[in-house]
Amino acid sequence: MALTWKPVVDTRDAAALAEFRAAALPAAAVLERDGRKLFRGYSAVHHPEDPYAPVSGIGQGRRILLQDVPEPKQGKNRLHIDIHSGGELEAVVARLEKLGATRIEEQDQGPAGHWWILHDPDTPDYRF
């Protein structure tokens, strides 16, 4: 039996965060499929080229599930997403800022890489 997996992120607004992540990543925000809501209190970001399960319509392959939770976040997140810009760092960071991200810290490690740490609109200490 082949295993499938996905990271799940707790949030106060799964639909809004899914729209942000889908715009930030090369992905589609999955809120509905064939005109019906897939999950109550959940949303997903799914790579548009990956398949859907034929019966349930749930995305398979590369995806992130976002889950509404009533309580505020406690403590530091241990997960972040690296987005590789392919040499267009400033343009990518500017686009993410327009979507609601905030620049936090620039890192230049010479030959090892150059990047920005950003916060997403939902989680002040979430870095991607």
PDB file of C-alpha atoms in Angstrom:
ATOM      1  CA  MET A   1       0.000   0.000   0.000  1.00  0.00           C
ATOM      2  CA  ALA A   2       1.405   3.407  -0.976  1.00  0.00           C
ATOM      3  CA  LEU A   3       1.245   6.104   1.669  1.00  0.00           C
ATOM      4  CA  THR A   4       0.244   9.656   0.932  1.00  0.00           C
ATOM      5  CA  TRP A   5       0.857  12.591   3.231  1.00  0.00           C
ATOM      6  CA  LYS A   6       0.313  16.314   3.560  1.00  0.00           C
ATOM      7  CA  PRO A   7       1.312  18.985   6.061  1.00  0.00           C
ATOM      8  CA  VAL A   8      -1.611  20.480   8.008  1.00  0.00           C
ATOM      9  CA  VAL A   9      -1.479  24.078   9.242  1.00  0.00           C
ATOM     10  CA  ASP A  10      -3.796  25.350  12.006  1.00  0.00           C
ATOM     11  CA  THR A  11      -5.168  28.831  11.344  1.00  0.00           C
ATOM     12  CA  ARG A  12      -7.981  31.167  12.333  1.00  0.00           C
ATOM     13  CA  ASP A  13      -9.139  31.532   8.672  1.00  0.00           C
ATOM     14  CA  ALA A  14      -8.344  28.542   6.449  1.00  0.00           C
ATOM     15  CA  ALA A  15     -10.005  29.934   3.318  1.00  0.00           C
ATOM     16  CA  ALA A  16      -8.155  33.279   3.442  1.00  0.00           C
ATOM     17  CA  LEU A  17      -4.787  31.668   4.168  1.00  0.00           C
ATOM     18  CA  ALA A  18      -5.341  29.143   1.355  1.00  0.00           C
ATOM     19  CA  GLU A  19      -5.947  31.987  -1.089  1.00  0.00           C
ATOM     20  CA  PHE A  20      -2.722  33.703   0.069  1.00  0.00           C
ATOM     21  CA  ARG A  21      -0.655  30.501  -0.157  1.00  0.00           C
ATOM     22  CA  ALA A  22      -2.078  29.624  -3.573  1.00  0.00           C
ATOM     23  CA  ALA A  23      -1.125  33.062  -4.878  1.00  0.00           C
ATOM     24  CA  ALA A  24       2.353  32.810  -3.300  1.00  0.00           C
ATOM     25  CA  LEU A  25       3.068  29.289  -4.582  1.00  0.00           C
ATOM     26  CA  PRO A  26       2.450  27.734  -8.014  1.00  0.00           C
ATOM     27  CA  ALA A  27      -0.764  26.189  -6.710  1.00  0.00           C
ATOM     28  CA  ALA A  28      -4.538  26.354  -6.757  1.00  0.00           C
ATOM     29  CA  ALA A  29      -6.574  27.040  -3.623  1.00  0.00           C
ATOM     30  CA  VAL A  30      -9.092  24.233  -3.333  1.00  0.00           C
ATOM     31  CA  LEU A  31     -12.207  25.555  -1.632  1.00  0.00           C
ATOM     32  CA  GLU A  32     -14.778  23.768  -3.779  1.00  0.00           C
ATOM     33  CA  ARG A  33     -14.850  21.000  -6.351  1.00  0.00           C
ATOM     34  CA  ASP A  34     -17.667  20.682  -8.888  1.00  0.00           C
ATOM     35  CA  GLY A  35     -19.581  23.454  -7.095  1.00  0.00           C
ATOM     36  CA  ARG A  36     -19.576  21.896  -3.633  1.00  0.00           C
ATOM     37  CA  LYS A  37     -17.531  22.759  -0.586  1.00  0.00           C
ATOM     38  CA  LEU A  38     -15.032  19.991   0.095  1.00  0.00           C
ATOM     39  CA  PHE A  39     -14.498  20.446   3.812  1.00  0.00           C
ATOM     40  CA  ARG A  40     -16.182  22.352   6.615  1.00  0.00           C
ATOM     41  CA  GLY A  41     -13.531  24.388   8.429  1.00  0.00           C
ATOM     42  CA  TYR A  42     -10.748  23.313   6.082  1.00  0.00           C
ATOM     43  CA  SER A  43      -9.188  24.467   2.867  1.00  0.00           C
ATOM     44  CA  ALA A  44      -6.284  23.170   0.812  1.00  0.00           C
ATOM     45  CA  VAL A  45      -3.574  24.417  -1.493  1.00  0.00           C
ATOM     46  CA  HIS A  46      -3.040  21.884  -4.264  1.00  0.00           C
ATOM     47  CA  HIS A  47      -0.613  21.794  -7.175  1.00  0.00           C
ATOM     48  CA  PRO A  48      -2.774  22.263 -10.295  1.00  0.00           C
ATOM     49  CA  GLU A  49      -1.044  19.465 -12.229  1.00  0.00           C
ATOM     50  CA  ASP A  50      -1.581  16.800  -9.557  1.00  0.00           C
ATOM     51  CA  PRO A  51      -4.559  14.401  -9.597  1.00  0.00           C
ATOM     52  CA  TYR A  52      -7.766  14.368  -7.582  1.00  0.00           C
ATOM     53  CA  ALA A  53      -9.277  11.260  -5.989  1.00  0.00           C
ATOM     54  CA  PRO A  54     -12.030  10.109  -8.380  1.00  0.00           C
ATOM     55  CA  VAL A  55     -14.714   9.445  -5.744  1.00  0.00           C
ATOM     56  CA  SER A  56     -14.138  12.155  -3.124  1.00  0.00           C
ATOM     57  CA  GLY A  57     -12.676  14.861  -5.365  1.00  0.00           C
ATOM     58  CA  ILE A  58      -9.964  15.480  -2.767  1.00  0.00           C
ATOM     59  CA  GLY A  59      -6.594  16.485  -4.156  1.00  0.00           C
ATOM     60  CA  GLN A  60      -3.766  13.989  -4.141  1.00  0.00           C
ATOM     61  CA  GLY A  61      -0.082  14.745  -4.477  1.00  0.00           C
ATOM     62  CA  ARG A  62       1.478  18.063  -3.534  1.00  0.00           C
ATOM     63  CA  ARG A  63      -0.847  19.928  -1.187  1.00  0.00           C
ATOM     64  CA  ILE A  64      -1.088  21.727   2.124  1.00  0.00           C
ATOM     65  CA  LEU A  65      -4.234  21.367   4.231  1.00  0.00           C
ATOM     66  CA  LEU A  66      -5.293  24.427   6.244  1.00  0.00           C
ATOM     67  CA  GLN A  67      -7.543  23.815   9.237  1.00  0.00           C
ATOM     68  CA  ASP A  68      -9.698  26.344  11.113  1.00  0.00           C
ATOM     69  CA  VAL A  69      -9.095  26.264  14.863  1.00  0.00           C
ATOM     70  CA  PRO A  70     -10.836  28.425  17.489  1.00  0.00           C
ATOM     71  CA  GLU A  71      -7.862  28.983  19.768  1.00  0.00           C
ATOM     72  CA  PRO A  72      -5.007  31.421  19.109  1.00  0.00           C
ATOM     73  CA  LYS A  73      -1.599  30.033  18.228  1.00  0.00           C
ATOM     74  CA  GLN A  74       0.573  29.042  21.178  1.00  0.00           C
ATOM     75  CA  GLY A  75       4.365  29.080  20.933  1.00  0.00           C
ATOM     76  CA  LYS A  76       6.653  29.083  17.903  1.00  0.00           C
ATOM     77  CA  ASN A  77       5.916  27.296  14.635  1.00  0.00           C
ATOM     78  CA  ARG A  78       8.428  24.655  13.601  1.00  0.00           C
ATOM     79  CA  LEU A  79       7.448  24.580   9.941  1.00  0.00           C
ATOM     80  CA  HIS A  80       8.250  27.039   7.182  1.00  0.00           C
ATOM     81  CA  ILE A  81       8.103  26.996   3.399  1.00  0.00           C
ATOM     82  CA  ASP A  82      11.118  27.809   1.245  1.00  0.00           C
ATOM     83  CA  ILE A  83      10.147  29.438  -2.050  1.00  0.00           C
ATOM     84  CA  HIS A  84      13.017  29.392  -4.538  1.00  0.00           C
ATOM     85  CA  SER A  85      12.874  32.442  -6.792  1.00  0.00           C
ATOM     86  CA  GLY A  86      15.166  31.328  -9.609  1.00  0.00           C
ATOM     87  CA  GLY A  87      17.229  34.519  -9.438  1.00  0.00           C
ATOM     88  CA  GLU A  88      14.263  36.918  -9.281  1.00  0.00           C
ATOM     89  CA  LEU A  89      14.378  37.408  -5.503  1.00  0.00           C
ATOM     90  CA  GLU A  90      13.358  41.073  -5.335  1.00  0.00           C
ATOM     91  CA  ALA A  91      10.453  40.610  -7.759  1.00  0.00           C
ATOM     92  CA  VAL A  92       9.165  37.563  -5.856  1.00  0.00           C
ATOM     93  CA  VAL A  93       9.446  39.298  -2.471  1.00  0.00           C
ATOM     94  CA  ALA A  94       7.669  42.410  -3.809  1.00  0.00           C
ATOM     95  CA  ARG A  95       4.842  40.231  -5.190  1.00  0.00           C
ATOM     96  CA  LEU A  96       4.469  38.435  -1.844  1.00  0.00           C
ATOM     97  CA  GLU A  97       4.343  41.791  -0.030  1.00  0.00           C
ATOM     98  CA  LYS A  98       1.463  42.873  -2.288  1.00  0.00           C
ATOM     99  CA  LEU A  99      -0.328  39.673  -1.242  1.00  0.00           C
ATOM    100  CA  GLY A 100       0.107  40.550   2.448  1.00  0.00           C
ATOM    101  CA  ALA A 101       3.516  39.155   3.475  1.00  0.00           C
ATOM    102  CA  THR A 102       5.883  41.283   5.599  1.00  0.00           C
ATOM    103  CA  ARG A 103       9.675  41.462   5.190  1.00  0.00           C
ATOM    104  CA  ILE A 104      11.441  40.542   8.431  1.00  0.00           C
ATOM    105  CA  GLU A 105      15.105  39.824   7.802  1.00  0.00           C
ATOM    106  CA  GLU A 106      17.455  39.588   4.823  1.00  0.00           C
ATOM    107  CA  GLN A 107      19.996  36.760   4.812  1.00  0.00           C
ATOM    108  CA  ASP A 108      23.010  36.676   2.478  1.00  0.00           C
ATOM    109  CA  GLN A 109      25.124  33.551   2.857  1.00  0.00           C
ATOM    110  CA  GLY A 110      27.250  34.191  -0.229  1.00  0.00           C
ATOM    111  CA  PRO A 111      27.548  31.041  -2.358  1.00  0.00           C
ATOM    112  CA  ALA A 112      25.134  29.206  -0.010  1.00  0.00           C
ATOM    113  CA  GLY A 113      22.271  31.543  -0.897  1.00  0.00           C
ATOM    114  CA  HIS A 114      20.557  34.874  -0.483  1.00  0.00           C
ATOM    115  CA  TRP A 115      16.987  35.108   0.826  1.00  0.00           C
ATOM    116  CA  TRP A 116      14.439  37.082   2.798  1.00  0.00           C
ATOM    117  CA  ILE A 117      12.547  35.862   5.855  1.00  0.00           C
ATOM    118  CA  LEU A 118       8.910  36.901   5.491  1.00  0.00           C
ATOM    119  CA  HIS A 119       5.819  36.603   7.656  1.00  0.00           C
ATOM    120  CA  ASP A 120       2.535  35.541   6.115  1.00  0.00           C
ATOM    121  CA  PRO A 121      -0.627  37.592   6.834  1.00  0.00           C
ATOM    122  CA  ASP A 122      -2.084  35.082   9.322  1.00  0.00           C
ATOM    123  CA  THR A 123       0.853  34.117  11.504  1.00  0.00           C
ATOM    124  CA  PRO A 124       3.282  36.816  12.671  1.00  0.00           C
ATOM    125  CA  ASP A 125       6.124  34.375  13.328  1.00  0.00           C
ATOM    126  CA  TYR A 126       5.490  32.056  10.382  1.00  0.00           C
ATOM    127  CA  ARG A 127       8.488  32.306   8.093  1.00  0.00           C
ATOM    128  CA  PHE A 128       8.557  31.291   4.473  1.00  0.00           C
TER     129      PHE A 128
END
